Short mmCIF file of C-alpha atoms and ligand atoms in Angstrom, two decimals:
data_model
loop_
_atom_site.label_atom_id
_atom_site.label_comp_id
_atom_site.label_asym_id
_atom_site.label_seq_id
_atom_site.Cartn_x
_atom_site.Cartn_y
_atom_site.Cartn_z
CA MET A 702 0.00 0.00 0.00
CA ASN A 703 1.36 3.49 -0.70
CA SER A 704 0.35 7.01 0.25
CA ARG A 705 -1.64 7.52 -2.95
CA ASN A 706 -3.79 4.50 -2.25
CA PRO A 707 -5.25 4.98 1.23
CA PRO A 708 -7.80 2.40 2.44
CA ALA A 709 -11.42 3.37 3.03
CA GLY A 710 -12.97 3.07 6.48
CA THR A 711 -10.99 3.62 9.66
CA VAL A 712 -7.27 2.87 9.99
CA PHE A 713 -5.03 2.75 13.04
CA LEU A 714 -1.49 2.04 14.26
CA ALA A 715 -0.11 1.40 17.74
CA VAL A 716 3.69 1.26 17.94
CA PHE A 717 6.60 1.82 20.30
CA SER A 718 7.86 5.40 20.12
CA ALA A 719 11.44 4.15 19.68
CA ASP A 720 10.41 2.04 16.68
CA LEU A 721 8.84 5.06 15.01
CA GLU A 722 11.94 7.13 15.78
CA ALA A 723 14.13 4.48 14.12
CA ALA A 724 11.80 4.20 11.10
CA CYS A 725 11.84 7.99 10.64
CA ALA A 726 15.64 8.29 10.82
CA PRO A 727 16.09 7.98 7.02
CA THR A 728 13.50 10.73 6.44
CA GLY A 729 15.19 13.23 8.77
CA GLY A 730 13.97 11.94 12.14
CA LEU A 731 10.76 12.61 14.06
CA ALA A 732 11.41 16.36 14.02
CA ALA A 733 11.19 16.40 10.23
CA HIS A 734 7.50 15.46 10.54
CA LEU A 735 6.47 18.10 13.09
CA SER A 736 5.27 21.66 12.68
CA PRO A 737 7.56 24.39 14.09
CA ALA A 738 5.09 24.86 16.99
CA GLU A 739 5.16 21.15 17.83
CA ALA A 740 8.96 21.08 17.67
CA GLN A 741 8.99 23.99 20.13
CA SER A 742 6.46 22.29 22.42
CA ALA A 743 8.62 19.16 22.44
CA ARG A 744 11.49 21.16 23.95
CA ARG A 745 9.38 21.91 27.02
CA PHE A 746 9.46 18.27 28.16
CA THR A 747 12.26 17.77 30.66
CA ARG A 748 12.14 13.95 30.65
CA ALA A 749 13.64 12.47 27.48
CA GLY A 750 11.03 9.69 27.41
CA ASP A 751 8.13 12.16 27.59
CA ARG A 752 9.70 14.26 24.83
CA LEU A 753 10.12 11.19 22.63
CA ASP A 754 6.49 10.13 23.17
CA TYR A 755 5.22 13.63 22.41
CA MET A 756 7.26 13.87 19.22
CA ALA A 757 6.37 10.34 18.15
CA SER A 758 2.64 10.86 18.71
CA HIS A 759 2.53 14.05 16.65
CA ALA A 760 4.81 12.70 13.91
CA LEU A 761 2.62 9.59 13.63
CA PHE A 762 -0.52 11.73 13.64
CA ARG A 763 0.82 13.76 10.71
CA LEU A 764 2.11 10.71 8.84
CA LEU A 765 -1.29 9.05 9.13
CA ALA A 766 -3.09 12.24 8.13
CA ALA A 767 -0.86 12.55 5.04
CA HIS A 768 -1.51 8.91 4.17
CA ARG A 769 -5.25 9.38 4.63
CA LEU A 770 -5.30 12.43 2.37
CA GLY A 771 -3.15 10.79 -0.30
CA ARG A 772 -0.28 13.20 0.39
CA GLY A 773 3.41 12.31 0.58
CA PHE A 774 5.29 11.72 3.86
CA ALA A 775 7.44 14.79 3.14
CA GLU A 776 4.35 17.02 3.33
CA THR A 777 3.69 16.25 7.00
CA PRO A 778 5.04 19.51 8.52
CA GLN A 779 2.83 21.62 6.26
CA LEU A 780 -0.48 19.95 7.15
CA GLU A 781 -2.67 22.40 9.01
CA VAL A 782 -3.78 20.93 12.34
CA THR A 783 -6.60 22.78 14.08
CA ARG A 784 -8.10 22.18 17.51
CA ARG A 785 -11.48 22.55 19.05
CA CYS A 786 -12.72 21.77 22.53
CA ALA A 787 -16.24 20.33 22.37
CA GLY A 788 -16.71 21.39 25.99
CA CYS A 789 -16.00 25.14 25.85
CA GLY A 790 -15.65 25.76 22.09
CA SER A 791 -12.05 27.03 22.42
CA THR A 792 -9.79 26.54 19.41
CA GLY A 793 -6.70 26.81 21.62
CA HIS A 794 -6.99 23.28 22.99
CA GLY A 795 -9.02 20.12 22.53
CA LYS A 796 -9.24 17.49 19.86
CA PRO A 797 -6.84 17.98 16.93
CA ALA A 798 -8.20 17.86 13.37
CA VAL A 799 -7.01 18.06 9.76
CA ALA A 800 -9.45 18.99 6.98
CA GLY A 801 -10.48 15.92 4.99
CA ALA A 802 -10.11 13.31 7.74
CA SER A 803 -11.17 12.49 11.27
CA LEU A 804 -8.21 11.79 13.56
CA SER A 805 -7.19 10.99 17.13
CA LEU A 806 -3.86 10.44 18.89
CA SER A 807 -2.68 8.94 22.17
CA ARG A 808 0.65 8.25 23.89
CA SER A 809 1.64 6.41 27.05
CA ASN A 810 5.01 5.54 28.51
CA GLY A 811 6.90 4.52 25.37
CA ALA A 812 4.06 3.75 22.94
CA VAL A 813 1.88 5.83 20.63
CA MET A 814 -1.37 5.23 18.81
CA VAL A 815 -3.21 7.12 16.09
CA ALA A 816 -6.43 6.49 14.18
CA ALA A 817 -7.97 8.10 11.11
CA GLY A 818 -11.44 7.79 9.66
CA PRO A 819 -13.69 9.47 7.13
CA GLU A 820 -14.23 13.19 7.67
CA GLY A 821 -17.36 13.86 9.71
CA ILE A 822 -17.24 10.53 11.58
CA PRO A 823 -15.46 11.27 14.87
CA VAL A 824 -12.85 8.80 16.11
CA GLY A 825 -11.22 8.48 19.53
CA ALA A 826 -8.06 6.46 20.19
CA ASP A 827 -6.48 5.62 23.52
CA ILE A 828 -3.45 3.57 24.55
CA GLU A 829 -2.18 3.06 28.08
CA HIS A 830 0.75 1.24 29.60
CA ILE A 831 -0.51 -1.38 32.07
CA PRO A 832 1.13 -0.46 35.39
CA ASP A 833 2.02 -2.75 38.28
CA THR A 834 -0.19 -0.86 40.71
CA LEU A 835 -3.14 1.55 40.58
CA HIS A 836 -4.07 4.31 42.98
CA SER A 837 -6.76 3.43 45.50
CA GLY A 838 -9.35 5.76 43.97
CA PHE A 839 -9.07 4.28 40.47
CA ASP A 840 -12.23 2.15 40.55
CA HIS A 841 -14.47 4.95 41.81
CA TYR A 842 -13.06 7.45 39.29
CA VAL A 843 -13.27 5.14 36.28
CA ALA A 844 -15.96 2.50 36.79
CA SER A 845 -19.73 2.72 37.12
CA ALA A 846 -21.30 0.88 40.07
CA ALA A 847 -22.14 -2.14 37.88
CA GLU A 848 -18.65 -2.16 36.38
CA ARG A 849 -17.09 -2.04 39.85
CA GLU A 850 -19.03 -5.13 40.84
CA ALA A 851 -17.81 -6.99 37.75
CA LEU A 852 -14.12 -6.17 38.28
CA ALA A 853 -12.12 -8.89 40.03
CA PRO A 854 -9.94 -7.59 42.89
CA GLY A 855 -6.40 -6.87 41.71
CA ASP A 856 -7.12 -7.38 38.01
CA ILE A 857 -5.14 -4.41 36.69
CA PRO A 858 -5.28 -5.33 32.96
CA ALA A 859 -9.10 -5.46 33.11
CA ARG A 860 -9.16 -2.02 34.74
CA LEU A 861 -6.86 -0.62 32.06
CA ARG A 862 -9.08 -2.07 29.32
CA LEU A 863 -12.04 -0.32 30.90
CA TRP A 864 -10.03 2.91 31.11
CA VAL A 865 -8.88 2.93 27.45
CA ALA A 866 -12.38 2.07 26.21
CA LYS A 867 -13.86 4.98 28.15
CA GLU A 868 -11.13 7.40 27.12
CA ALA A 869 -11.60 6.38 23.49
CA VAL A 870 -15.32 7.13 23.69
CA LEU A 871 -14.76 10.44 25.50
CA LYS A 872 -12.11 11.46 22.96
CA ALA A 873 -14.40 10.56 20.04
CA ALA A 874 -16.98 12.86 21.63
CA GLY A 875 -14.31 15.57 21.84
CA LEU A 876 -14.96 16.01 25.57
CA GLY A 877 -12.09 14.04 27.07
CA LEU A 878 -11.97 13.77 30.83
CA SER A 879 -14.19 16.81 31.33
CA VAL A 880 -16.80 14.02 31.62
CA PRO A 881 -16.05 11.79 34.64
CA PRO A 882 -15.46 8.25 33.28
CA ALA A 883 -17.47 6.67 36.09
CA GLY A 884 -20.52 8.53 34.75
CA VAL A 885 -20.31 6.51 31.53
CA HIS A 886 -21.35 2.88 31.72
CA LEU A 887 -20.04 0.57 29.00
CA ALA A 888 -22.51 -2.16 28.13
CA GLY A 889 -20.75 -5.31 26.96
CA SER A 890 -17.86 -7.15 28.57
CA PRO A 891 -15.10 -4.59 29.10
CA ALA A 892 -13.34 -6.80 31.64
CA ALA A 893 -13.10 -9.76 29.27
CA GLU A 894 -9.87 -10.41 27.44
CA GLY A 895 -9.55 -11.60 23.86
CA ASN A 896 -12.24 -11.30 21.24
CA CYS A 897 -14.48 -8.73 22.90
CA PRO A 898 -17.80 -7.54 21.61
CA VAL A 899 -18.40 -3.93 20.73
CA LEU A 900 -18.98 -1.91 23.91
CA ARG A 901 -21.74 0.69 23.93
CA ALA A 902 -21.62 3.82 26.06
CA ASP A 903 -24.61 4.44 28.28
CA SER A 904 -24.50 8.05 29.50
CA PRO A 905 -27.89 9.77 29.20
CA ALA A 906 -26.51 12.92 30.86
CA HIS A 907 -24.06 13.43 27.98
CA SER A 908 -25.77 13.26 24.61
CA GLN A 909 -22.46 13.43 22.65
CA VAL A 910 -21.27 10.32 24.48
CA HIS A 911 -24.47 8.26 24.80
CA GLY A 912 -24.56 5.44 22.24
CA LEU A 913 -20.95 5.73 21.09
CA THR A 914 -19.16 2.40 20.79
CA ALA A 915 -15.62 1.20 21.50
CA VAL A 916 -13.58 -1.85 20.55
CA PHE A 917 -10.26 -3.09 21.88
CA LEU A 918 -7.35 -3.12 19.46
CA PRO A 919 -4.09 -5.04 19.30
CA ALA A 920 -1.44 -3.14 21.25
CA PRO A 921 2.27 -3.66 21.94
CA PRO A 922 2.90 -6.11 24.83
CA GLY A 923 2.21 -4.49 28.19
CA TYR A 924 -0.31 -1.96 26.82
CA ALA A 925 -4.07 -1.76 26.35
CA ALA A 926 -5.63 0.12 23.42
CA ALA A 927 -9.14 0.96 22.30
CA LEU A 928 -10.84 2.82 19.51
CA SER A 929 -14.22 4.51 19.25
CA VAL A 930 -15.75 5.39 15.89
CA ALA A 931 -19.05 7.27 15.77
CA ALA A 932 -20.49 5.18 12.88
CA PRO A 933 -19.87 1.64 11.63
CA THR A 934 -16.81 1.50 9.35
CA THR A 935 -14.25 -1.13 8.45
CA LEU A 936 -11.16 -1.22 10.68
CA THR A 937 -7.71 -1.73 9.16
CA ARG A 938 -4.44 -1.97 11.05
CA LEU A 939 -1.61 -0.26 9.18
CA SER A 940 2.13 -0.68 9.65
CA LEU A 941 4.91 1.90 9.54
CA ALA A 942 5.81 0.56 6.09
CA ASP A 943 2.45 1.91 4.86
CA LEU A 944 3.37 5.44 5.93
CA LEU A 945 7.09 5.75 5.24
CA PRO A 946 9.25 5.06 2.17
CA PRO A 947 11.08 1.71 2.01
CA LEU A 948 14.57 1.66 3.52
CA PRO A 949 17.33 1.87 0.91
CA ALA A 950 18.89 -1.51 0.13
CA ALA A 951 22.02 -2.12 2.22
C1 LIG B 2145 -7.64 14.49 26.20
C2 LIG B 2145 -7.34 13.68 27.44
C3 LIG B 2145 -8.45 12.65 27.60
C4 LIG B 2145 -5.99 13.03 27.21
O1 LIG B 2145 -5.72 12.04 28.10
P1 LIG B 2145 -4.30 11.33 28.25
O2 LIG B 2145 -4.59 9.88 28.44
O3 LIG B 2145 -3.54 12.02 29.30
O4 LIG B 2145 -3.48 11.58 26.93
P2 LIG B 2145 -3.48 10.89 25.50
O5 LIG B 2145 -2.06 10.78 25.10
O6 LIG B 2145 -4.28 9.64 25.44
O7 LIG B 2145 -4.20 11.96 24.56
C5 LIG B 2145 -3.65 13.25 24.45
C6 LIG B 2145 -4.17 13.85 23.17
O8 LIG B 2145 -5.60 13.83 23.15
C7 LIG B 2145 -6.00 14.87 22.26
N1 LIG B 2145 -7.05 15.65 22.91
C8 LIG B 2145 -6.92 16.71 23.73
N2 LIG B 2145 -8.14 17.15 24.12
C9 LIG B 2145 -9.03 16.33 23.54
C10 LIG B 2145 -10.44 16.27 23.55
N3 LIG B 2145 -11.18 17.14 24.25
N4 LIG B 2145 -11.05 15.30 22.81
C11 LIG B 2145 -10.32 14.42 22.11
N5 LIG B 2145 -8.99 14.41 22.06
C12 LIG B 2145 -8.35 15.38 22.77
C13 LIG B 2145 -4.78 15.72 21.97
O9 LIG B 2145 -4.29 15.32 20.68
C14 LIG B 2145 -3.81 15.29 23.04
O10 LIG B 2145 -2.45 15.37 22.68
P3 LIG B 2145 -1.78 16.81 22.37
O11 LIG B 2145 -2.29 17.77 23.38
O12 LIG B 2145 -0.31 16.57 22.43
O13 LIG B 2145 -2.24 17.14 20.98
C15 LIG B 2145 -7.28 14.54 28.73
O14 LIG B 2145 -6.04 15.22 28.79
C16 LIG B 2145 -8.39 15.55 28.76
O15 LIG B 2145 -9.52 15.20 28.95
N6 LIG B 2145 -8.10 16.82 28.54
C17 LIG B 2145 -9.13 17.82 28.36
C18 LIG B 2145 -9.82 18.17 29.68
C19 LIG B 2145 -10.85 19.21 29.39
O16 LIG B 2145 -11.56 19.12 28.43
N7 LIG B 2145 -10.91 20.20 30.23
C20 LIG B 2145 -11.85 21.24 30.03
C21 LIG B 2145 -11.31 22.27 29.05
S1 LIG B 2145 -12.49 23.55 28.81
#
């Protein structure tokens, strides 16, 4: 597949930040795919790992946007990314967008994820590293009463699956964590591993969220990832080779 032949439906990638950095080296590195403002923002991160994740997430976002729009990988810095907060209407923060596609990005502790779908059909992507421990208030912040009852004590991966599914839905809605996750109930089996059904958000108090769906996606080992798309579309997993030129023969 090349950049002039993008697939229809919704596409996604979830990769280690270091792998993207290595894959971008022949094209000038991650910085070659950022806007000047993003390159400047990256400098504000004091921890090298956080800076790498930030740069990788925005480089991957632009590479996927270029792919989606049938543009070349070298055009990534010029793509105009706008923002809008669905909560307060500000264009200074909130969900990023590029004309012609619907997009979402996420990063967590060494891995990044992006998704792109048809314009006008909101998508929300979320990836999280599965930690060894969780803070004591996690269940009450994230899970509805029914979800709390279904969670087995100490099952951290199940809790992270619930978290990414809710964040994906809230990001598709453009509201993010301005809506408390525990106020959204996911009908389905969010605690189940493997081939999960589509989860449906039940949140009558938030019309933008109510009825949105989420599915779990393959993620790098040690991570959980989910995607929400506001209308049924096909889902295709891309690889870095779909977005970047082939490496020169050794
Ligand atoms: C968006 C949010 C859910 C991110 O959570 P996270 O797990 O820490 O971070 P992730 O890496 O998964 O996602 C971060 C990306 O989500 C995107 N994002 C930001 N706000 C968003 C929103 N309202 N809806 C969808 N996506 C959003 C951005 O691309 C952001 O990365 P960037 O700032 O570098 O561009 C959380 O930070 C949040 O809810 N922020 C907004 C809170 C809010 O709306 N406050 C009220 C403002 S009026």
